[in-house]
Amino acid sequence: MKTNRISVRALVVTSMLSAVAFVLMFLEFPIPIMPPFIKLDISDLPPLLASFALGPIYGVVAELLKNLLHILIQGSSTAYVGELFNFLCGSFMCFFAGLIYRHKRSRSGALIASLVGCAVMALGSVPLNYFIVYPAYEVFYHLPMDVIIKMYQVILPSVDGLLECLMVFNLPFTFCKGLIDVLICFLIYKPLSPILHGSH
């Protein structure tokens, strides 16, 4: 009975965090040092909270539910490629951060877990962008690759080729984006702990 209560509570908390993450997807901001089609949001924050509080699988589930809600309510303008990218990148961070924290439950463990999660997400974003997302931009947005690269060259003329653009711009941007989620997570995790853990 106790296991069932924990499972039901975990599913309820995960669903709640997924709904919050879905709302946060709409709060996105352009960054002057990035091409205009790349925006910053903190929608990976609630799944990260789920990973730390409940375990890495719940963080991945929250990422999945967030993107499914987005597809069901908003639809997709990229034949689901954007949502797939968002799910995979967020899952990289949440899964590895949650997995490490699960075995080292301390503040230093949480910090190490978070940094590893951010690094895995940033590194994983490069092949995903190179092989899936940017080729999809060419098809769905009718953006030739040379036009995409020129958007980066407006910011830094010396970059040449998509891979270099991704390494110079997208990789550090994605890492910093994860760090922002981590910083907010560290600030609000303790006050939210009674809700996340079901304690009083």
PDB file of N, CA and C in Angstrom, residues 87-139:
ATOM      1  N   PHE A  87      12.756  17.396 -26.259  1.00  0.00           N
ATOM      2  CA  PHE A  87      12.623  16.240 -25.370  1.00  0.00           C
ATOM      3  C   PHE A  87      13.968  15.563 -25.127  1.00  0.00           C
ATOM      4  N   LEU A  88      14.716  15.315 -26.193  1.00  0.00           N
ATOM      5  CA  LEU A  88      15.978  14.599 -26.058  1.00  0.00           C
ATOM      6  C   LEU A  88      17.004  15.410 -25.270  1.00  0.00           C
ATOM      7  N   CYS A  89      17.144  16.686 -25.603  1.00  0.00           N
ATOM      8  CA  CYS A  89      18.117  17.516 -24.887  1.00  0.00           C
ATOM      9  C   CYS A  89      17.772  17.638 -23.410  1.00  0.00           C
ATOM     10  N   GLY A  90      16.513  17.931 -23.127  1.00  0.00           N
ATOM     11  CA  GLY A  90      16.096  18.029 -21.728  1.00  0.00           C
ATOM     12  C   GLY A  90      16.268  16.716 -20.992  1.00  0.00           C
ATOM     13  N   SER A  91      15.984  15.616 -21.671  1.00  0.00           N
ATOM     14  CA  SER A  91      16.120  14.298 -21.051  1.00  0.00           C
ATOM     15  C   SER A  91      17.580  13.969 -20.756  1.00  0.00           C
ATOM     16  N   PHE A  92      18.484  14.390 -21.645  1.00  0.00           N
ATOM     17  CA  PHE A  92      19.908  14.178 -21.387  1.00  0.00           C
ATOM     18  C   PHE A  92      20.290  14.794 -20.037  1.00  0.00           C
ATOM     19  N   MET A  93      19.910  16.046 -19.840  1.00  0.00           N
ATOM     20  CA  MET A  93      20.274  16.740 -18.612  1.00  0.00           C
ATOM     21  C   MET A  93      19.597  16.103 -17.396  1.00  0.00           C
ATOM     22  N   CYS A  94      18.301  15.916 -17.484  1.00  0.00           N
ATOM     23  CA  CYS A  94      17.542  15.430 -16.329  1.00  0.00           C
ATOM     24  C   CYS A  94      17.938  14.007 -15.939  1.00  0.00           C
ATOM     25  N   PHE A  95      18.149  13.160 -16.934  1.00  0.00           N
ATOM     26  CA  PHE A  95      18.472  11.764 -16.623  1.00  0.00           C
ATOM     27  C   PHE A  95      19.833  11.652 -15.943  1.00  0.00           C
ATOM     28  N   PHE A  96      20.859  12.274 -16.520  1.00  0.00           N
ATOM     29  CA  PHE A  96      22.201  12.134 -15.954  1.00  0.00           C
ATOM     30  C   PHE A  96      22.333  12.883 -14.634  1.00  0.00           C
ATOM     31  N   ALA A  97      21.698  14.043 -14.524  1.00  0.00           N
ATOM     32  CA  ALA A  97      21.728  14.772 -13.258  1.00  0.00           C
ATOM     33  C   ALA A  97      21.020  13.975 -12.168  1.00  0.00           C
ATOM     34  N   GLY A  98      19.853  13.453 -12.502  1.00  0.00           N
ATOM     35  CA  GLY A  98      19.096  12.677 -11.523  1.00  0.00           C
ATOM     36  C   GLY A  98      19.785  11.381 -11.143  1.00  0.00           C
ATOM     37  N   LEU A  99      20.431  10.748 -12.115  1.00  0.00           N
ATOM     38  CA  LEU A  99      21.112   9.479 -11.871  1.00  0.00           C
ATOM     39  C   LEU A  99      22.289   9.666 -10.918  1.00  0.00           C
ATOM     40  N   ILE A 100      23.092  10.698 -11.135  1.00  0.00           N
ATOM     41  CA  ILE A 100      24.245  10.952 -10.267  1.00  0.00           C
ATOM     42  C   ILE A 100      23.783  11.364  -8.868  1.00  0.00           C
ATOM     43  N   TYR A 101      22.787  12.237  -8.811  1.00  0.00           N
ATOM     44  CA  TYR A 101      22.286  12.697  -7.504  1.00  0.00           C
ATOM     45  C   TYR A 101      21.680  11.546  -6.704  1.00  0.00           C
ATOM     46  N   ARG A 102      21.117  10.595  -7.387  1.00  0.00           N
ATOM     47  CA  ARG A 102      20.513   9.435  -6.729  1.00  0.00           C
ATOM     48  C   ARG A 102      21.554   8.658  -5.903  1.00  0.00           C
ATOM     49  N   HIS A 103      22.799   8.683  -6.349  1.00  0.00           N
ATOM     50  CA  HIS A 103      23.870   7.954  -5.657  1.00  0.00           C
ATOM     51  C   HIS A 103      24.735   8.848  -4.781  1.00  0.00           C
ATOM     52  N   LYS A 104      24.516  10.150  -4.857  1.00  0.00           N
ATOM     53  CA  LYS A 104      25.292  11.082  -4.031  1.00  0.00           C
ATOM     54  C   LYS A 104      24.388  12.229  -3.607  1.00  0.00           C
ATOM     55  N   ARG A 105      23.565  11.940  -2.585  1.00  0.00           N
ATOM     56  CA  ARG A 105      22.551  12.896  -2.141  1.00  0.00           C
ATOM     57  C   ARG A 105      23.134  13.904  -1.154  1.00  0.00           C
ATOM     58  N   SER A 106      23.745  14.918  -1.714  1.00  0.00           N
ATOM     59  CA  SER A 106      24.288  16.014  -0.919  1.00  0.00           C
ATOM     60  C   SER A 106      24.295  17.253  -1.796  1.00  0.00           C
ATOM     61  N   ARG A 107      24.598  18.383  -1.198  1.00  0.00           N
ATOM     62  CA  ARG A 107      24.619  19.610  -2.004  1.00  0.00           C
ATOM     63  C   ARG A 107      25.742  19.557  -3.039  1.00  0.00           C
ATOM     64  N   SER A 108      26.898  19.039  -2.627  1.00  0.00           N
ATOM     65  CA  SER A 108      27.992  18.911  -3.587  1.00  0.00           C
ATOM     66  C   SER A 108      27.651  17.885  -4.662  1.00  0.00           C
ATOM     67  N   GLY A 109      26.952  16.812  -4.259  1.00  0.00           N
ATOM     68  CA  GLY A 109      26.514  15.812  -5.232  1.00  0.00           C
ATOM     69  C   GLY A 109      25.541  16.396  -6.230  1.00  0.00           C
ATOM     70  N   ALA A 110      24.640  17.255  -5.736  1.00  0.00           N
ATOM     71  CA  ALA A 110      23.676  17.911  -6.629  1.00  0.00           C
ATOM     72  C   ALA A 110      24.384  18.838  -7.606  1.00  0.00           C
ATOM     73  N   LEU A 111      25.421  19.522  -7.131  1.00  0.00           N
ATOM     74  CA  LEU A 111      26.167  20.434  -8.001  1.00  0.00           C
ATOM     75  C   LEU A 111      26.904  19.653  -9.090  1.00  0.00           C
ATOM     76  N   ILE A 112      27.588  18.571  -8.688  1.00  0.00           N
ATOM     77  CA  ILE A 112      28.292  17.737  -9.665  1.00  0.00           C
ATOM     78  C   ILE A 112      27.302  17.156 -10.672  1.00  0.00           C
ATOM     79  N   ALA A 113      26.198  16.639 -10.157  1.00  0.00           N
ATOM     80  CA  ALA A 113      25.175  16.046 -11.022  1.00  0.00           C
ATOM     81  C   ALA A 113      24.653  17.065 -12.026  1.00  0.00           C
ATOM     82  N   SER A 114      24.428  18.278 -11.558  1.00  0.00           N
ATOM     83  CA  SER A 114      23.894  19.334 -12.424  1.00  0.00           C
ATOM     84  C   SER A 114      24.881  19.710 -13.522  1.00  0.00           C
ATOM     85  N   LEU A 115      26.146  19.857 -13.156  1.00  0.00           N
ATOM     86  CA  LEU A 115      27.157  20.227 -14.143  1.00  0.00           C
ATOM     87  C   LEU A 115      27.330  19.135 -15.193  1.00  0.00           C
ATOM     88  N   VAL A 116      27.317  17.882 -14.743  1.00  0.00           N
ATOM     89  CA  VAL A 116      27.399  16.768 -15.697  1.00  0.00           C
ATOM     90  C   VAL A 116      26.179  16.764 -16.610  1.00  0.00           C
ATOM     91  N   GLY A 117      24.996  16.961 -16.031  1.00  0.00           N
ATOM     92  CA  GLY A 117      23.775  16.997 -16.832  1.00  0.00           C
ATOM     93  C   GLY A 117      23.810  18.095 -17.881  1.00  0.00           C
ATOM     94  N   CYS A 118      24.273  19.281 -17.483  1.00  0.00           N
ATOM     95  CA  CYS A 118      24.383  20.401 -18.432  1.00  0.00           C
ATOM     96  C   CYS A 118      25.374  20.079 -19.545  1.00  0.00           C
ATOM     97  N   ALA A 119      26.497  19.476 -19.170  1.00  0.00           N
ATOM     98  CA  ALA A 119      27.522  19.145 -20.163  1.00  0.00           C
ATOM     99  C   ALA A 119      27.017  18.104 -21.157  1.00  0.00           C
ATOM    100  N   VAL A 120      26.325  17.087 -20.662  1.00  0.00           N
ATOM    101  CA  VAL A 120      25.792  16.050 -21.555  1.00  0.00           C
ATOM    102  C   VAL A 120      24.750  16.646 -22.494  1.00  0.00           C
ATOM    103  N   MET A 121      23.891  17.518 -21.959  1.00  0.00           N
ATOM    104  CA  MET A 121      22.878  18.167 -22.797  1.00  0.00           C
ATOM    105  C   MET A 121      23.537  19.016 -23.884  1.00  0.00           C
ATOM    106  N   ALA A 122      24.559  19.791 -23.505  1.00  0.00           N
ATOM    107  CA  ALA A 122      25.239  20.660 -24.473  1.00  0.00           C
ATOM    108  C   ALA A 122      25.936  19.846 -25.554  1.00  0.00           C
ATOM    109  N   LEU A 123      26.642  18.798 -25.139  1.00  0.00           N
ATOM    110  CA  LEU A 123      27.332  17.950 -26.114  1.00  0.00           C
ATOM    111  C   LEU A 123      26.348  17.210 -27.007  1.00  0.00           C
ATOM    112  N   GLY A 124      25.268  16.728 -26.418  1.00  0.00           N
ATOM    113  CA  GLY A 124      24.264  16.010 -27.196  1.00  0.00           C
ATOM    114  C   GLY A 124      23.536  16.886 -28.194  1.00  0.00           C
ATOM    115  N   SER A 125      23.452  18.189 -27.882  1.00  0.00           N
ATOM    116  CA  SER A 125      22.732  19.099 -28.783  1.00  0.00           C
ATOM    117  C   SER A 125      23.437  19.257 -30.127  1.00  0.00           C
ATOM    118  N   VAL A 126      24.762  19.072 -30.150  1.00  0.00           N
ATOM    119  CA  VAL A 126      25.518  19.298 -31.386  1.00  0.00           C
ATOM    120  C   VAL A 126      25.152  18.283 -32.471  1.00  0.00           C
ATOM    121  N   PRO A 127      25.255  16.956 -32.228  1.00  0.00           N
ATOM    122  CA  PRO A 127      24.852  16.015 -33.281  1.00  0.00           C
ATOM    123  C   PRO A 127      23.362  16.076 -33.598  1.00  0.00           C
ATOM    124  N   LEU A 128      22.534  16.362 -32.586  1.00  0.00           N
ATOM    125  CA  LEU A 128      21.096  16.476 -32.849  1.00  0.00           C
ATOM    126  C   LEU A 128      20.810  17.640 -33.794  1.00  0.00           C
ATOM    127  N   ASN A 129      21.448  18.767 -33.538  1.00  0.00           N
ATOM    128  CA  ASN A 129      21.270  19.923 -34.421  1.00  0.00           C
ATOM    129  C   ASN A 129      21.845  19.666 -35.809  1.00  0.00           C
ATOM    130  N   TYR A 130      23.023  19.050 -35.837  1.00  0.00           N
ATOM    131  CA  TYR A 130      23.736  18.869 -37.103  1.00  0.00           C
ATOM    132  C   TYR A 130      23.029  17.882 -38.024  1.00  0.00           C
ATOM    133  N   PHE A 131      22.559  16.786 -37.462  1.00  0.00           N
ATOM    134  CA  PHE A 131      21.999  15.717 -38.295  1.00  0.00           C
ATOM    135  C   PHE A 131      20.476  15.760 -38.426  1.00  0.00           C
ATOM    136  N   ILE A 132      19.785  16.425 -37.484  1.00  0.00           N
ATOM    137  CA  ILE A 132      18.319  16.367 -37.493  1.00  0.00           C
ATOM    138  C   ILE A 132      17.679  17.745 -37.610  1.00  0.00           C
ATOM    139  N   VAL A 133      17.984  18.635 -36.649  1.00  0.00           N
ATOM    140  CA  VAL A 133      17.232  19.890 -36.544  1.00  0.00           C
ATOM    141  C   VAL A 133      17.491  20.831 -37.712  1.00  0.00           C
ATOM    142  N   TYR A 134      18.751  21.103 -38.012  1.00  0.00           N
ATOM    143  CA  TYR A 134      19.037  22.081 -39.066  1.00  0.00           C
ATOM    144  C   TYR A 134      18.688  21.567 -40.465  1.00  0.00           C
ATOM    145  N   PRO A 135      18.903  20.288 -40.754  1.00  0.00           N
ATOM    146  CA  PRO A 135      18.361  19.773 -42.020  1.00  0.00           C
ATOM    147  C   PRO A 135      16.833  19.923 -42.099  1.00  0.00           C
ATOM    148  N   ALA A 136      16.157  19.785 -40.945  1.00  0.00           N
ATOM    149  CA  ALA A 136      14.702  19.967 -40.931  1.00  0.00           C
ATOM    150  C   ALA A 136      14.332  21.420 -41.199  1.00  0.00           C
ATOM    151  N   TYR A 137      15.149  22.372 -40.693  1.00  0.00           N
ATOM    152  CA  TYR A 137      14.902  23.786 -40.982  1.00  0.00           C
ATOM    153  C   TYR A 137      14.922  24.043 -42.491  1.00  0.00           C
ATOM    154  N   GLU A 138      15.844  23.388 -43.180  1.00  0.00           N
ATOM    155  CA  GLU A 138      15.923  23.546 -44.639  1.00  0.00           C
ATOM    156  C   GLU A 138      14.629  23.103 -45.302  1.00  0.00           C
ATOM    157  N   VAL A 139      14.027  22.021 -44.782  1.00  0.00           N
ATOM    158  CA  VAL A 139      12.824  21.453 -45.396  1.00  0.00           C
ATOM    159  C   VAL A 139      11.579  22.215 -44.995  1.00  0.00           C
TER     160      VAL A 139
END
